[in-house]
mmCIF file of C-alpha atoms in Angstrom:
data_model
loop_
_atom_site.group_PDB
_atom_site.id
_atom_site.type_symbol
_atom_site.label_atom_id
_atom_site.label_comp_id
_atom_site.label_asym_id
_atom_site.label_seq_id
_atom_site.Cartn_x
_atom_site.Cartn_y
_atom_site.Cartn_z
ATOM 1 C CA MET A 21 1.263 -186.356 -46.832
ATOM 2 C CA ASN A 22 4.735 -187.796 -47.209
ATOM 3 C CA ILE A 23 5.673 -191.457 -46.814
ATOM 4 C CA THR A 24 9.366 -192.307 -46.629
ATOM 5 C CA PHE A 25 11.621 -195.095 -45.427
ATOM 6 C CA ARG A 26 14.783 -194.162 -43.572
ATOM 7 C CA GLY A 27 17.937 -195.990 -42.633
ATOM 8 C CA SER A 28 19.602 -196.632 -39.315
ATOM 9 C CA PRO A 29 21.976 -193.926 -38.040
ATOM 10 C CA VAL A 30 24.495 -196.598 -36.988
ATOM 11 C CA GLY A 31 24.707 -199.010 -39.911
ATOM 12 C CA PRO A 32 22.967 -200.798 -42.767
ATOM 13 C CA VAL A 33 19.388 -202.057 -42.674
ATOM 14 C CA ARG A 34 18.066 -205.475 -43.592
ATOM 15 C CA ALA A 35 15.002 -206.167 -45.728
ATOM 16 C CA MET A 36 11.681 -206.441 -43.924
ATOM 17 C CA PRO A 37 9.912 -209.747 -44.433
ATOM 18 C CA LYS A 38 6.685 -209.746 -46.375
ATOM 19 C CA PHE A 39 3.622 -209.184 -44.159
ATOM 20 C CA LEU A 40 5.636 -207.745 -41.255
ATOM 21 C CA ARG A 41 3.153 -205.883 -39.059
ATOM 22 C CA VAL A 42 4.267 -202.654 -37.362
ATOM 23 C CA LEU A 43 2.316 -200.374 -35.023
ATOM 24 C CA TYR A 44 2.932 -196.744 -34.101
ATOM 25 C CA GLY A 45 1.363 -195.181 -31.017
ATOM 26 C CA ASP A 46 -1.689 -196.487 -29.202
ATOM 27 C CA ALA A 47 -5.276 -195.895 -30.307
ATOM 28 C CA LYS A 48 -6.469 -196.645 -26.766
ATOM 29 C CA GLN A 49 -3.812 -194.796 -24.783
ATOM 30 C CA GLY A 50 -6.333 -193.584 -22.200
ATOM 31 C CA THR A 51 -7.406 -197.160 -21.504
ATOM 32 C CA ASN A 52 -4.015 -198.873 -21.905
ATOM 33 C CA GLY A 53 -1.841 -196.228 -20.264
ATOM 34 C CA PRO A 54 1.017 -194.154 -21.688
ATOM 35 C CA ARG A 55 3.550 -196.928 -22.406
ATOM 36 C CA ASN A 56 3.002 -197.074 -26.171
ATOM 37 C CA ALA A 57 1.809 -193.509 -26.748
ATOM 38 C CA ARG A 58 4.147 -191.378 -28.829
ATOM 39 C CA ALA A 59 4.558 -187.609 -29.114
ATOM 40 C CA SER A 60 3.850 -186.929 -32.779
ATOM 41 C CA TRP A 61 2.405 -183.416 -33.033
ATOM 42 C CA THR A 62 4.336 -180.337 -34.142
ATOM 43 C CA CYS A 63 4.273 -177.396 -36.526
ATOM 44 C CA THR A 64 6.061 -177.121 -39.859
ATOM 45 C CA GLY A 65 9.501 -175.680 -39.265
ATOM 46 C CA PHE A 66 9.633 -177.216 -35.769
ATOM 47 C CA GLU A 67 9.988 -180.909 -36.655
ATOM 48 C CA ASP A 68 12.601 -181.415 -33.939
ATOM 49 C CA ARG A 69 10.009 -180.566 -31.242
ATOM 50 C CA LEU A 70 7.326 -183.243 -31.057
ATOM 51 C CA ILE A 71 4.632 -182.920 -28.388
ATOM 52 C CA ASP A 72 1.692 -185.056 -27.254
ATOM 53 C CA LYS A 73 -0.851 -182.216 -27.423
ATOM 54 C CA TYR A 74 -2.586 -180.452 -30.295
ATOM 55 C CA PRO A 75 -0.247 -177.586 -31.208
ATOM 56 C CA ILE A 76 -1.077 -173.970 -31.850
ATOM 57 C CA CYS A 77 1.299 -173.016 -34.616
ATOM 58 C CA PRO A 78 2.830 -169.591 -35.265
ATOM 59 C CA GLU A 79 1.690 -167.607 -38.284
ATOM 60 C CA GLY A 80 3.048 -169.146 -41.477
ATOM 61 C CA SER A 81 3.413 -172.613 -39.936
ATOM 62 C CA LYS A 82 0.988 -175.535 -40.324
ATOM 63 C CA VAL A 83 -0.060 -178.317 -37.972
ATOM 64 C CA GLU A 84 2.012 -181.444 -38.614
ATOM 65 C CA ARG A 85 2.028 -185.055 -37.405
ATOM 66 C CA ILE A 86 5.151 -187.182 -37.692
ATOM 67 C CA HIS A 87 4.970 -190.925 -37.149
ATOM 68 C CA ASP A 88 8.366 -192.646 -36.951
ATOM 69 C CA PHE A 89 7.654 -196.359 -36.687
ATOM 70 C CA PRO A 90 9.775 -198.865 -34.733
ATOM 71 C CA SER A 91 12.611 -200.270 -36.839
ATOM 72 C CA CYS A 92 14.390 -202.997 -34.858
ATOM 73 C CA TRP A 93 13.038 -206.423 -35.806
ATOM 74 C CA ASP A 94 13.617 -209.693 -33.936
ATOM 75 C CA GLY A 95 14.656 -211.340 -37.223
ATOM 76 C CA ARG A 96 12.059 -214.100 -36.955
ATOM 77 C CA ASN A 97 8.446 -213.052 -36.382
ATOM 78 C CA ILE A 98 6.162 -210.990 -38.607
ATOM 79 C CA ASP A 99 3.825 -210.367 -35.645
ATOM 80 C CA SER A 100 3.567 -211.077 -31.924
ATOM 81 C CA ALA A 101 0.738 -211.567 -29.432
ATOM 82 C CA ASN A 102 0.704 -207.883 -28.462
ATOM 83 C CA HIS A 103 1.688 -206.773 -32.013
ATOM 84 C CA ARG A 104 4.771 -205.013 -30.556
ATOM 85 C CA ASP A 105 7.359 -207.435 -29.139
ATOM 86 C CA HIS A 106 8.640 -208.535 -32.563
ATOM 87 C CA ILE A 107 9.587 -204.991 -33.674
ATOM 88 C CA VAL A 108 10.756 -202.276 -31.294
ATOM 89 C CA PHE A 109 12.279 -198.815 -31.328
ATOM 90 C CA PRO A 110 16.065 -198.399 -31.406
ATOM 91 C CA GLU A 111 17.898 -197.491 -28.216
ATOM 92 C CA ALA A 112 18.740 -193.808 -27.596
ATOM 93 C CA ASN A 113 22.105 -194.307 -29.354
ATOM 94 C CA GLY A 114 20.324 -195.537 -32.521
ATOM 95 C CA ARG A 115 21.352 -199.175 -32.102
ATOM 96 C CA CYS A 116 18.986 -202.114 -31.941
ATOM 97 C CA ARG A 117 19.090 -204.060 -28.689
ATOM 98 C CA ARG A 118 20.653 -207.509 -28.617
ATOM 99 C CA GLY A 119 18.782 -210.029 -30.747
ATOM 100 C CA PHE A 120 17.221 -207.371 -33.023
ATOM 101 C CA VAL A 121 18.277 -206.111 -36.455
ATOM 102 C CA ALA A 122 17.671 -202.757 -38.143
ATOM 103 C CA VAL A 123 15.069 -202.655 -40.911
ATOM 104 C CA PRO A 124 13.916 -199.606 -42.904
ATOM 105 C CA GLN A 125 12.085 -197.148 -40.666
ATOM 106 C CA LEU A 126 8.743 -195.971 -42.013
ATOM 107 C CA ARG A 127 8.035 -192.263 -41.498
ATOM 108 C CA ILE A 128 4.594 -190.869 -42.259
ATOM 109 C CA THR A 129 4.276 -187.094 -42.188
ATOM 110 C CA LEU A 130 0.898 -185.381 -42.431
ATOM 111 C CA VAL A 131 0.517 -181.602 -42.760
ATOM 112 C CA TYR A 132 -2.824 -179.892 -42.156
ATOM 113 C CA ASP A 133 -3.954 -176.451 -43.279
ATOM 114 C CA ILE A 134 -5.932 -175.599 -40.135
ATOM 115 C CA PRO A 135 -6.801 -171.916 -39.701
ATOM 116 C CA ARG A 136 -5.018 -170.390 -36.710
ATOM 117 C CA ASP A 137 -8.286 -169.275 -35.053
ATOM 118 C CA VAL A 138 -9.478 -172.912 -35.154
ATOM 119 C CA GLN A 139 -6.173 -174.001 -33.560
ATOM 120 C CA VAL A 140 -6.418 -171.368 -30.813
ATOM 121 C CA ALA A 141 -10.044 -172.335 -30.097
ATOM 122 C CA GLY A 142 -9.059 -176.016 -29.896
ATOM 123 C CA GLN A 143 -11.613 -176.940 -32.533
ATOM 124 C CA TYR A 144 -9.656 -179.637 -34.307
ATOM 125 C CA LYS A 145 -9.007 -183.205 -33.219
ATOM 126 C CA VAL A 146 -8.211 -186.678 -34.494
ATOM 127 C CA ASP A 147 -10.784 -189.405 -34.703
ATOM 128 C CA SER A 148 -10.399 -192.059 -32.077
ATOM 129 C CA PHE A 149 -12.463 -194.501 -30.127
ATOM 130 C CA PRO A 150 -15.263 -192.674 -28.260
ATOM 131 C CA GLU A 151 -13.790 -193.528 -24.843
ATOM 132 C CA GLU A 152 -10.563 -191.754 -25.854
ATOM 133 C CA SER A 153 -12.357 -188.381 -26.189
ATOM 134 C CA HIS A 154 -10.218 -187.325 -29.197
ATOM 135 C CA ASN A 155 -7.114 -187.377 -27.002
ATOM 136 C CA PRO A 156 -4.053 -186.354 -29.086
ATOM 137 C CA ARG A 157 -2.044 -189.014 -27.229
ATOM 138 C CA SER A 158 -4.196 -191.675 -28.947
ATOM 139 C CA ASP A 159 -2.601 -190.802 -32.292
ATOM 140 C CA HIS A 160 -1.638 -194.060 -33.997
ATOM 141 C CA ASP A 161 -0.876 -195.828 -37.271
ATOM 142 C CA ASP A 162 -0.594 -199.388 -38.575
ATOM 143 C CA PHE A 163 1.637 -200.772 -41.323
ATOM 144 C CA ALA A 164 1.829 -204.178 -42.969
ATOM 145 C CA ASN A 165 4.627 -204.775 -45.457
ATOM 146 C CA VAL A 166 3.073 -206.021 -48.691
ATOM 147 C CA MET A 167 5.962 -204.980 -50.940
ATOM 148 C CA SER A 168 7.346 -207.570 -53.307
ATOM 149 C CA GLN A 169 10.825 -208.877 -52.510
ATOM 150 C CA ARG A 170 12.146 -207.023 -55.570
ATOM 151 C CA ILE A 171 10.790 -203.676 -54.339
ATOM 152 C CA MET A 172 11.988 -204.298 -50.762
ATOM 153 C CA ASN A 173 15.480 -205.210 -52.009
ATOM 154 C CA ARG A 174 15.609 -201.989 -54.060
ATOM 155 C CA LEU A 175 14.451 -199.974 -51.035
ATOM 156 C CA VAL A 176 17.189 -201.498 -48.861
ATOM 157 C CA TRP A 177 19.770 -200.965 -51.619
ATOM 158 C CA CYS A 178 18.835 -197.270 -51.840
ATOM 159 C CA ILE A 179 18.812 -196.727 -48.069
ATOM 160 C CA ASN A 180 22.126 -198.477 -47.468
ATOM 161 C CA ARG A 181 23.774 -196.371 -50.181
ATOM 162 C CA ASP A 182 22.213 -193.129 -48.871
ATOM 163 C CA ARG A 183 20.332 -192.579 -52.118
ATOM 164 C CA THR A 184 16.915 -191.115 -52.765
ATOM 165 C CA CYS A 185 15.041 -193.544 -54.986
ATOM 166 C CA GLY A 186 11.487 -193.429 -56.244
ATOM 167 C CA GLU A 187 9.349 -195.677 -58.363
#
């Protein structure tokens, strides 16, 4: 597992407010429809090719999930009625749409050592609500910012200076 925060490709990021809530994916994609589902499955060495199905990885590669959270905040709200309108994904060009500001983007990467024969047989799956039938498109994550202002300011300082910092 690797948890990192990344910057914006088009400029500096602003600090997230304490208790900002951010969702990735949709746990009930089958019920809610595909709008919020995200392709997050891949194999190590193929991180630029995310799919919405359970992968079968080549020999020497492991199953991997990459969750890149939305990172454009409305600058006011720590949550919204649907838990999504206050923080959205950047546009294709990396910019936040009008009225939104870039904040650090959370990336969670999970790598699994699943034997290839288990992959080929389709014998692995994520937990989900029973009505989702272990659908890989229901892959999801939640984040609430509980960092102190001091830690958040250091995180933003590091990101905006293109530094790798750890504490």
